[in-house]
Coordinates of C-alpha atoms in Angstrom, one line a residue:
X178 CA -14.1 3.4 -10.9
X179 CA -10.7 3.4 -12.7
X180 CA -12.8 2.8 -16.4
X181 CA -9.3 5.6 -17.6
X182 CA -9.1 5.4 -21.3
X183 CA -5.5 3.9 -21.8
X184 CA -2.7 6.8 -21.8
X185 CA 0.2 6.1 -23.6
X186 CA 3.8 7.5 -22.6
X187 CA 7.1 7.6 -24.0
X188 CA 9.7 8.3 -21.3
X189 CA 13.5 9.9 -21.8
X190 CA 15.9 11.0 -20.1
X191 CA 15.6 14.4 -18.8
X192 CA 18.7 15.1 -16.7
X193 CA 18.8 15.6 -12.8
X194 CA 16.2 16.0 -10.4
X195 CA 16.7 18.6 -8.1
X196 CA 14.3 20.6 -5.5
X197 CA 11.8 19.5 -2.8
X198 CA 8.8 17.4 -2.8
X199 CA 5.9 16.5 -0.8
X200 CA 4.2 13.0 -1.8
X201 CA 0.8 12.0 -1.2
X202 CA -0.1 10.9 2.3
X203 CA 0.5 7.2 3.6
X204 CA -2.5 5.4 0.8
X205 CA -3.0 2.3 3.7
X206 CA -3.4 5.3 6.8
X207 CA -5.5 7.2 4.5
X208 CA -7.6 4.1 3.7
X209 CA -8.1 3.2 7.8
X210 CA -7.9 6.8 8.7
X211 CA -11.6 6.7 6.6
X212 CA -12.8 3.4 8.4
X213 CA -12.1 4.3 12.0
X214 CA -13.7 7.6 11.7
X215 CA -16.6 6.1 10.4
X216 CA -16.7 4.0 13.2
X217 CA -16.6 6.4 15.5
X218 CA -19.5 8.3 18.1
X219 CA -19.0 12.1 16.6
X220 CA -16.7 14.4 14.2
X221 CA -13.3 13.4 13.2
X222 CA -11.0 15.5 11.0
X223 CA -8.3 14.1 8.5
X224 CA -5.8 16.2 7.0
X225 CA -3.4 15.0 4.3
X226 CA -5.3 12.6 3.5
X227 CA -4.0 10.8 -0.7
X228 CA -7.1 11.6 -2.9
X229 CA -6.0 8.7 -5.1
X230 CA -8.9 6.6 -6.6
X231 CA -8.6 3.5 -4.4
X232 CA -9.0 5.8 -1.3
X233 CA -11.6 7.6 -2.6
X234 CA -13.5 3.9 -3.2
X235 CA -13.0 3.3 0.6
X236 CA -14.6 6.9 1.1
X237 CA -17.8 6.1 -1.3
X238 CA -18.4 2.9 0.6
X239 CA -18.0 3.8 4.2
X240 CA -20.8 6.9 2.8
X241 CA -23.2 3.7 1.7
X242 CA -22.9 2.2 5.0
X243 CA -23.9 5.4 6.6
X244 CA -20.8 7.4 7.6
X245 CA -21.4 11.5 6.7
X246 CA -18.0 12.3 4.8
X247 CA -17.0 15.4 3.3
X248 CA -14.2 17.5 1.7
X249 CA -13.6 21.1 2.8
X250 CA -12.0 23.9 0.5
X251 CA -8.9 23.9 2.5
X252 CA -8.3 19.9 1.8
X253 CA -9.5 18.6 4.9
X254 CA -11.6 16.1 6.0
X255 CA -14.3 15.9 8.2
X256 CA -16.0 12.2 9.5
X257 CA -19.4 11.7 11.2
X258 CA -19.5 8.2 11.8
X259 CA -21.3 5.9 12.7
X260 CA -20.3 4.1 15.6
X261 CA -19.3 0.6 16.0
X262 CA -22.1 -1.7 15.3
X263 CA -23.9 1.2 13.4
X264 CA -22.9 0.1 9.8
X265 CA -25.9 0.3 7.7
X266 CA -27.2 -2.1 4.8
X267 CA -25.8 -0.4 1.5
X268 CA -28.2 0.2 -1.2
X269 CA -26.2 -1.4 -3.7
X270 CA -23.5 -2.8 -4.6
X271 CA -19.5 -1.5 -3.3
X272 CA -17.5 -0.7 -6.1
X273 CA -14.2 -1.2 -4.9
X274 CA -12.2 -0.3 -8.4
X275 CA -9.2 -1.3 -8.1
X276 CA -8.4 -1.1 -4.5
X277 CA -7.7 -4.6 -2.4
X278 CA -7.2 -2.6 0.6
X279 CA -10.1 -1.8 0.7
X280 CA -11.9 -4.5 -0.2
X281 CA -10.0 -7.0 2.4
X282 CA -10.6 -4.4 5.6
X283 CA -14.2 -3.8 4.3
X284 CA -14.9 -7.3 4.5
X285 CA -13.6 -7.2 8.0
X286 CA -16.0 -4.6 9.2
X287 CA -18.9 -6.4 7.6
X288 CA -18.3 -9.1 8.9
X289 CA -19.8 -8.4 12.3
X290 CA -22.7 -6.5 11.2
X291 CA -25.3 -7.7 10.6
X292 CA -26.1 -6.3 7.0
X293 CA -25.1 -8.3 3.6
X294 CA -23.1 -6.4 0.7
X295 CA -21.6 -7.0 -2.8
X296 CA -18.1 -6.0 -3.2
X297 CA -17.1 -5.4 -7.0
X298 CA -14.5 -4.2 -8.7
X299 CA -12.4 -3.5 -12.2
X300 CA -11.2 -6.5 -14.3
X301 CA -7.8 -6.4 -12.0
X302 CA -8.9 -6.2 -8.8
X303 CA -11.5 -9.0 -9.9
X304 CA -8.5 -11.2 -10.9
X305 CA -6.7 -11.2 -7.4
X306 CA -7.8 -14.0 -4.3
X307 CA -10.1 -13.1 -1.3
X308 CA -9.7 -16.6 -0.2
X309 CA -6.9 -15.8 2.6
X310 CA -9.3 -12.9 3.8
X311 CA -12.8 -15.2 3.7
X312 CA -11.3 -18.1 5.7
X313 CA -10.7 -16.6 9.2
X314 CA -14.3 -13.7 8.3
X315 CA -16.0 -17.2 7.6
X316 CA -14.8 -18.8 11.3
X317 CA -15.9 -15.9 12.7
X318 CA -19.7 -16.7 11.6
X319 CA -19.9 -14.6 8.1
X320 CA -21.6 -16.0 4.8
X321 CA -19.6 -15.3 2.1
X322 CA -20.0 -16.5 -1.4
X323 CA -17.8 -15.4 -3.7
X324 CA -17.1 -16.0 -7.5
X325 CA -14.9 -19.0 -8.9
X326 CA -11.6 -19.2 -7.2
X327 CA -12.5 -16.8 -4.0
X328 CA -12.6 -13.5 -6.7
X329 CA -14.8 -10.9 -7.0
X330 CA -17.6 -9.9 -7.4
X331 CA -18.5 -11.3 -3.8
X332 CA -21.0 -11.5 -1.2
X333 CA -21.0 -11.4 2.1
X334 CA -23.8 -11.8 4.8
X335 CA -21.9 -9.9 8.4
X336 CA -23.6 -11.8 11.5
X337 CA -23.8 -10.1 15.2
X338 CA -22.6 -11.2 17.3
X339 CA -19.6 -12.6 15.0
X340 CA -17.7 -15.6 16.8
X341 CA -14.5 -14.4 18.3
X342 CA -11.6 -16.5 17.3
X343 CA -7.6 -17.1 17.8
X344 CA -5.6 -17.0 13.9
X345 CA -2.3 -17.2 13.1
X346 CA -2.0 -15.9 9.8
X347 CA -0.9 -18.4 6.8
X348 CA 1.1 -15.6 5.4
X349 CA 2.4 -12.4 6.0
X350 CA -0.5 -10.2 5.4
X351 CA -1.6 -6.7 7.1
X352 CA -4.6 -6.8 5.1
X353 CA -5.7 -10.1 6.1
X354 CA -4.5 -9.3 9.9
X355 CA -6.6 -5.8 9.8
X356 CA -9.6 -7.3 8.3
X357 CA -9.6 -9.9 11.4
X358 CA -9.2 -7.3 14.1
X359 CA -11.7 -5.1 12.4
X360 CA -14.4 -8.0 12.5
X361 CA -13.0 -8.0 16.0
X362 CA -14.2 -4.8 16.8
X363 CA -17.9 -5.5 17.2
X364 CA -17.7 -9.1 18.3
X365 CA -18.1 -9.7 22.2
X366 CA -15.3 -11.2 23.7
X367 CA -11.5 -10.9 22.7
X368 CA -10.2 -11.6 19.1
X369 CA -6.5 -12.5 18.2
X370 CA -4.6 -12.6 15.4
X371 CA -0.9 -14.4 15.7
X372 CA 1.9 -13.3 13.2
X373 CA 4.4 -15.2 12.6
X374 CA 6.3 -12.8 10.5
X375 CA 5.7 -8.5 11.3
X376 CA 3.9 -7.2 8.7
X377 CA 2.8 -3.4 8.7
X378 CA 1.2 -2.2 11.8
X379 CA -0.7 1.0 11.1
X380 CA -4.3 -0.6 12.2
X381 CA -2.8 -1.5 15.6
X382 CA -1.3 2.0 16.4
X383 CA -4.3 3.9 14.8
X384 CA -6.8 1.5 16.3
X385 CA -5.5 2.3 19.6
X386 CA -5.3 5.9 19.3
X387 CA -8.6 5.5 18.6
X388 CA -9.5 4.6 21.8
X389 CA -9.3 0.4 21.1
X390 CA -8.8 -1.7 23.7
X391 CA -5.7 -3.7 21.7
X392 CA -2.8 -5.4 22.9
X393 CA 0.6 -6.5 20.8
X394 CA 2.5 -9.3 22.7
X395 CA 5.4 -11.7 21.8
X396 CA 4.8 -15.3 21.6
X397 CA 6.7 -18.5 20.7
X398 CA 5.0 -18.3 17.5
X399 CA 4.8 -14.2 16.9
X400 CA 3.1 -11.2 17.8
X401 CA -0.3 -11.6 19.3
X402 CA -2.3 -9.3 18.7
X403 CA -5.7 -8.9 21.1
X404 CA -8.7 -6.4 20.1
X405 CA -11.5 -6.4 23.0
X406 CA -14.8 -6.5 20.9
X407 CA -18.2 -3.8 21.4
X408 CA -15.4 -1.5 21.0
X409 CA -16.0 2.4 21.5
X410 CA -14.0 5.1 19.1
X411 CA -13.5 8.4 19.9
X412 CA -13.3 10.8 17.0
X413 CA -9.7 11.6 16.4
X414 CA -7.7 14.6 14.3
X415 CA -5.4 12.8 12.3
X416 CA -2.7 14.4 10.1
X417 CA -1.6 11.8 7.6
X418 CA 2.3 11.1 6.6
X419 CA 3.9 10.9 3.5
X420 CA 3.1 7.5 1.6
X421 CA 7.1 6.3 1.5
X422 CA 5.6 3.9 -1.0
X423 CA 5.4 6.9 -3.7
X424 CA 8.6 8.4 -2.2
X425 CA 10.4 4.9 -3.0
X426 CA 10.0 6.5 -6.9
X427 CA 11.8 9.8 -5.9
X428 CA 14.4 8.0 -3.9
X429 CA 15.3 5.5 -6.3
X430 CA 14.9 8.3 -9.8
X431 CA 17.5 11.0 -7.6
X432 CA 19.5 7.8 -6.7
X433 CA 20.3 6.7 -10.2
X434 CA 20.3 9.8 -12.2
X435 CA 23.5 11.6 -12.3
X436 CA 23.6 14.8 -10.3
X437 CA 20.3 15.0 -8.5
X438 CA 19.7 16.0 -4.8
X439 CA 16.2 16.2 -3.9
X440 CA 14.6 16.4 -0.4
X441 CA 11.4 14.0 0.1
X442 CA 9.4 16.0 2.2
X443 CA 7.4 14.3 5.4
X444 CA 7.7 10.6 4.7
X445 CA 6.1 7.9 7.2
X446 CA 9.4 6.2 8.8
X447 CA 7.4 3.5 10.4
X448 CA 9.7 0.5 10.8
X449 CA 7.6 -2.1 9.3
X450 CA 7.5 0.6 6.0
X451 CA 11.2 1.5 5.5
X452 CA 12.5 -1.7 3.9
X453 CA 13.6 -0.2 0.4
X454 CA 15.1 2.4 2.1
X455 CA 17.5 0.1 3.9
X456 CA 17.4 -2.1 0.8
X457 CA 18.3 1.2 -0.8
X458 CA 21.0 1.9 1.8
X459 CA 22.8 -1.5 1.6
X460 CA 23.5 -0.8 -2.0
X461 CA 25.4 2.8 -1.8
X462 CA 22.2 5.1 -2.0
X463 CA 22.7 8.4 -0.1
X464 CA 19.5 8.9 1.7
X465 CA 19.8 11.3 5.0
X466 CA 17.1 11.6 7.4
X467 CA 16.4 15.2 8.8
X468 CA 14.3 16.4 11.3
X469 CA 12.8 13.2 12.6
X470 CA 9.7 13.4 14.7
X471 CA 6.3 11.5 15.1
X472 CA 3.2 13.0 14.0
X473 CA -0.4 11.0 15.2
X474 CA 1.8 8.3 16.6
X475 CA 3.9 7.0 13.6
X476 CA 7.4 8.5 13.3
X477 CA 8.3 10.8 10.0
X478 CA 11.1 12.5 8.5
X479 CA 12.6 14.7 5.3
X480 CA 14.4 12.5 3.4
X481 CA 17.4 14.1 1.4
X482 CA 18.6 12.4 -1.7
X483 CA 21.2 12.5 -3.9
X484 CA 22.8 10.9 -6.7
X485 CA 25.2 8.0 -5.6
X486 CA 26.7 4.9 -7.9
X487 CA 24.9 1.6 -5.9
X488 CA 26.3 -1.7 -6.2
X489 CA 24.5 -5.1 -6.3
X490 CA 22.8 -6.9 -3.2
X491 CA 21.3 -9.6 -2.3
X492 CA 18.5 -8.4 -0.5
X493 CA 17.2 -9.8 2.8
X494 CA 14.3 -11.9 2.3
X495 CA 13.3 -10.4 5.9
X496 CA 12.8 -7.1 4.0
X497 CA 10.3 -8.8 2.1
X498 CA 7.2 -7.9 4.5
X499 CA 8.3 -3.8 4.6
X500 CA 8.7 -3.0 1.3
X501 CA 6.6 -5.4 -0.6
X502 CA 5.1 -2.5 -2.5
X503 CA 8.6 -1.3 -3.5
X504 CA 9.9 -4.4 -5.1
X505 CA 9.2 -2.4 -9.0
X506 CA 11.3 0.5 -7.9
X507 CA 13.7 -1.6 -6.7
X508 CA 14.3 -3.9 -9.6
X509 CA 15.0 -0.4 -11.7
X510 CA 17.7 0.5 -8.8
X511 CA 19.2 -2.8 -9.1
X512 CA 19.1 -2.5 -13.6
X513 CA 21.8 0.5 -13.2
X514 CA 23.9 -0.8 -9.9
X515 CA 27.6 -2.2 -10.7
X516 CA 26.9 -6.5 -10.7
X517 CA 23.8 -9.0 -10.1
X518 CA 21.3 -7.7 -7.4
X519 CA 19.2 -10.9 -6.3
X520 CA 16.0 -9.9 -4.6
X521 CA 13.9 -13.3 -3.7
X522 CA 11.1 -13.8 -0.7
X523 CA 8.7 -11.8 -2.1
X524 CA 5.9 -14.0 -3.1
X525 CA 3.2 -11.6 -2.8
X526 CA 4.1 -9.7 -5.8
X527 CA 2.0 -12.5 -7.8
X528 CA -0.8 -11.6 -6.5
X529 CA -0.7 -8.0 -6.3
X530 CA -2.6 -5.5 -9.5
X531 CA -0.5 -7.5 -11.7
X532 CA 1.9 -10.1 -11.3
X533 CA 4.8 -7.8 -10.4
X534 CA 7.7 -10.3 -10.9
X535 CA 6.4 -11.5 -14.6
X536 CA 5.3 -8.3 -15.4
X537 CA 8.7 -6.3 -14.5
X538 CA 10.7 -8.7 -16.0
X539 CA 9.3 -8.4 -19.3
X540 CA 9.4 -4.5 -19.2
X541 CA 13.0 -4.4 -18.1
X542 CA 14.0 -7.2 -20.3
X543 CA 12.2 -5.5 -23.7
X544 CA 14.6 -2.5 -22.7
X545 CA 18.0 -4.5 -22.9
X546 CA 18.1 -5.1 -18.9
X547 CA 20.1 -9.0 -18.0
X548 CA 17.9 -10.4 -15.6
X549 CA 17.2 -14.2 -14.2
X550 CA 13.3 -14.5 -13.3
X551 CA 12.3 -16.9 -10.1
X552 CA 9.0 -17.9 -8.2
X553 CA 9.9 -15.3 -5.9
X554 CA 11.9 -12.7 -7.5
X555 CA 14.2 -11.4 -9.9
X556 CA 17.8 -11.4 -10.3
X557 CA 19.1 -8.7 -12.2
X558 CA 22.3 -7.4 -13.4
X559 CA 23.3 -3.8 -13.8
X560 CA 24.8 -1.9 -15.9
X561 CA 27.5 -0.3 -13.4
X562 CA 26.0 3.2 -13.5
X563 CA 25.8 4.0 -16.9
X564 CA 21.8 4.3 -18.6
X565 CA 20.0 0.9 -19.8
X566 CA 19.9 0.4 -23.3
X567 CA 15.7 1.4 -23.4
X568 CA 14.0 1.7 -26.5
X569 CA 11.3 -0.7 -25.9
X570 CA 8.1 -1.3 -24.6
X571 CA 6.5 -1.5 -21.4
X572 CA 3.2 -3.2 -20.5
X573 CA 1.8 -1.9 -17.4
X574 CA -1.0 -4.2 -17.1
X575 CA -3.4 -1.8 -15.1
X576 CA -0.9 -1.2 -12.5
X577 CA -0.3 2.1 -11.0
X578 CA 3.5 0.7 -9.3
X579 CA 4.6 -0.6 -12.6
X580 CA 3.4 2.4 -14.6
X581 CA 5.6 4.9 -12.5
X582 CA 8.4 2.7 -11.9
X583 CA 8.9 2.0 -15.9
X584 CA 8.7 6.1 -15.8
X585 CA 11.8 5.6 -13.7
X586 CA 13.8 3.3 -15.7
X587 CA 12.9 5.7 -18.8
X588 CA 14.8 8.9 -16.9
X589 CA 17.7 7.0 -16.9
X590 CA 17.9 5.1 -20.4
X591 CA 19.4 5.5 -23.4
X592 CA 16.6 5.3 -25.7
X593 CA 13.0 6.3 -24.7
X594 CA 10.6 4.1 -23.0
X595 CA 7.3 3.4 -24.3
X596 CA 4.9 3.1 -21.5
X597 CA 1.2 1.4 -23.1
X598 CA -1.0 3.3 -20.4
X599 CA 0.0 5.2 -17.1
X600 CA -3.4 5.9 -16.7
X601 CA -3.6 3.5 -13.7
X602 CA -1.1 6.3 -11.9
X603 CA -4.5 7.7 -10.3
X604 CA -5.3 5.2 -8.1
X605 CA -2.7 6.2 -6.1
X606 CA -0.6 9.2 -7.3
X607 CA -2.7 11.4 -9.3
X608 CA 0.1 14.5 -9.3
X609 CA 3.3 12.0 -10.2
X610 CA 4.0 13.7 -13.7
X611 CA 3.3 17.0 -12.5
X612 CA 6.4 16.6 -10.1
X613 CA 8.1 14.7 -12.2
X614 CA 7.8 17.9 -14.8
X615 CA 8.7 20.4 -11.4
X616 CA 11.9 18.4 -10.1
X617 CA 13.0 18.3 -13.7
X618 CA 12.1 21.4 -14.7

C-alpha cells in the first residue's frame, strides 16, 4: 500500500472555479460501511462508496478475515459477510497503508474474536500512537503487543468472550469510541463508552441501522453510549454521502478565488461533520444549502459556493471535534481573510499523517504567509483578499490533507507553489486534479 513514487507539483493560479462537482463518498462511512457488512448474516450492497487507498486497505482485510467482497461494473458493491463472531484467523499479516481508521476500528473487531493478527502499515501510519485504542481493547481481555511507544507493526490476540466494560474516553476520539463499541459487538453483556466531548457519530447511526441494539443517552459526564453484545446484523443497502472532508477543499478554493461559484454536489451535513463549514460561515464565506434531505440516515445537501472576501475569526475551540480533518484547509482560508484568524483546541492534528500544525506552518510560512505557531494551533494573518506572496516550497510529508490544501493556497498565490509529492492524494481523493482541471477548465 501507498509505496507512490514521490510526484512533484508546482501549483498557480488559474482563475475562477466554476461548475458542479460531486466528491468522493464520506472516507469514515465508506470505511464502516465495509465492516458492518462483513459482519453481517447475507448480502449487502454499497453504492458510492470513495475507492481511495485507505478504504480499499479496510476492504483487503475484512476479505482476510473471511468477508466475500466484490466490485461490480456499475460501481457498486456487494458484501457477504460473515456474521458477528465469524471473523476468521488471517493468513498473514493486515497491511493497513496508511489508513488509522482502519487500523483503530479493526482492532476493535478483533478484539472479541478469538483469532490473533498483525496490523502493519507505511512509514507514516507506523509513526502515529495506538496506545489510546490498546488501553480500553486491553480491559476488555485482548493481548496486544505492539512496537516501541504503542506504534505499529502490532499484534493482537482477540479473546471470546471479551470482558464488557464502562470507558469514558481520555479524549475526543470517534476512532477510539468505534473501536470500543465494535469489540462491543460480540462480547456478552452491555458495553459503554462515555464522551465527554461529541465527536462524529457515524458508527452509532449506521450500527443501528444495522440492526444493533445501541443506545445514546445524556449523562453528567456525556453521552453514553450502550451496544448489547452477540449482536445480529442484517445486510443493509447503503448509498454513501459526499465526504464534506474533500468538499472542505472546494468550499474553501471557490471561497477565496475571485469570481467562482461552484455547487458541491451531495455532501454529508451530519452535525458532528459541518464544523468548517460554520467556521467557514463565521468568516464571510457564502455557502447555501439546497435541497436538504437524509439519505441512509445521515442528512445531505448541494452546497453552492461562491467567491466572498472572509474576515479573521477566532474559531471556537468547540468546533474542534467536527472539523478536525479540515483544520489545513482552513489555515489557507484564514492566509487570504482581512486580519489575524486564531484557530486553537485542536490537539489532534499532531498526531494525525503528519503533524498538521508544524507541517502547515512551514508550508504557509515558506510562501510569505504571517503566522504565530501554538501547541494547539496556528494564528495566522491574512492578506485582506488579495493572493499570498507563494513562490516557495511545500513539504507534504506523506499527507494526502496537506498535499491538496497546499494545491489550494497555490490557486490563489502570486507566485507558483511547489508541492514535493501529491502522491499521497490517493488515499483518499484519487480524482482531486482531474476536477481541479474540469472546474477550471
Amino acid at each position: 500500500m501507498s509505496t507512490a513514487t514521490p510526484r512533484p507539483l508546482a501549483v498557480s493560479s488559474r482563475g475562477p472555479l466554476k461548475g458542479r462537482v460531486t466528491v468522493p463518498g464520506d472516507k469514515s462511512i465508506s470505511h464502516r460501511s465495509l465492516m458492518f457488512s462483513a459482519l453481517a448474516v447475507g448480502e449487502s450492497r454499497i453504492e458510492g462508496l470513495l475507492e481511495g487507498e485507505d478504504v480499499l486497505a479496510t476492504a483487503a482485510a475484512m476479505r482476510a478475515m473471511g468477508a466475500t467482497i466484490t466490485r461490480g461494473d456499475d460501481g457498486v458493491w456487494t458484501v457477504s459477510g460473515v456474521g458477528v463472531g465469524g471473523l476468521l484467523q488471517p493468513e498473514q499479516a493486515l497491511d493497513m497503508g496508511n489508513s488509522g481508521t482502519s487500523t483503530r476500528l479493526l482492532m476493535g473487531l478483533v478484539a472479541s474474536h478469538p483469532i490473533t493478527v498483525t496490523f502493519t502499515g507505511d512509514a507514516s501510519l507506523s509513526s502515529r500512537p495506538m496506545g489510546r485504542a490498546i488501553e480500553p481493547l486491553s480491559q476488555m481481555g485482548a493481548e496486544i503487543t505492539s512496537s516501541p511507544g504503542g506504534r505499529l507493526p502490532l499484534m493482537l490476540k482477540g479473546i471470546s468472550p471479551a470482558v464488557p466494560i464502562t470507558y469514558t474516553l481520555p479524549v475526543a476520539s470517534a476512532q477510539v469510541k468505534s473501536a470500543v463499541l465494535l469489540a462491543g459487538l460480540n462480547t456478552p453483556g452491555i458495553t459503554r463508552v462515555i464522551e465527554p466531548v461529541p465527536t462524529r457519530d457515524h458508527s452509532e447511526r449506521m450500527l443501528k441501522g444495522f440492526g444493533a441494539e445501541l443506545t445514546v443517552e445524556d449523562g453528567p459526564e456525556g453521552k453514553i453510549i450502550s451496544i448489547r453484545g452477540e449482536a445480529e446484523l442484517k445486510p443493509q443497502h447503503i448509498i454513501v454521502p459526499g465526504d464534506p472532508s474533500s468538499a472542505g477543499f472546494w468550499m474553501v478554493a471557490a471561497s477565496i478565488v475571485p469570481g467562482s461559484d461552484i455547487t458541491i454536489a451531495n455532501v454529508c451535513m451530519n452535525p458532528t461533520r459541518t464544523g468548517l463549514i460554520k467556521a467557514l460561515r463565521m468568516m464571510g464565506a457564502s455557502i447555501e444549502a439546497v435541497d436538504s434531505r437524509e439519505v441512509g440516515g445521515e442528512p445531505v445537501a448541494d452546497l453552492r459556493v461562491r467567491h466572498a472576501p472572509l474576515k479573521a475569526i477566532e474559531v471556537p475551540p468547540e468546533l474542534a471535534p467536527s472539523m478536525i480533518d479540515e483544520y489545513p484547509i482552513l489555515f489557507v482560508a484564514a492566509s487570504v481573510a482581512e486580519g489575524r484568524t486564531v484557530a486553537r483546541g485542536a490537539h489532534e492534528l499532531r498526531v494525525k499523517e503528519s503533524d498538521r500544525i508544524a507541517t502547515m506552518r512551514a508550508a504557509l510560512e515558506a510562501n510569505g504567509v504571517v503566522l504565530e505557531e501554538f501547541e494547539d494551533g496556528l494564528a495566522i494573518t491574512g492578506t485582506g483578499g488579495a493572493p499570498i506572496p507563494g513562490g516557495g516550497a511545500a513539504v507534504s510529508k506523506l499527507d494526502h490533507r496537506i498535499a491538496m490544501s497546499m494545491t489550494v493556497a497555490g490557486l490563489a498565490a502570486a507566485a507558483p507553489i511547489a508541492i514535493d509529492d501529491v502522491a499521497p492524494v490517493q488515499t483518499s481523493y484519487p480524482a482531486f486534479f482531474t476536477v481541479l482541471d474540469s472546474l477550471t477548465a
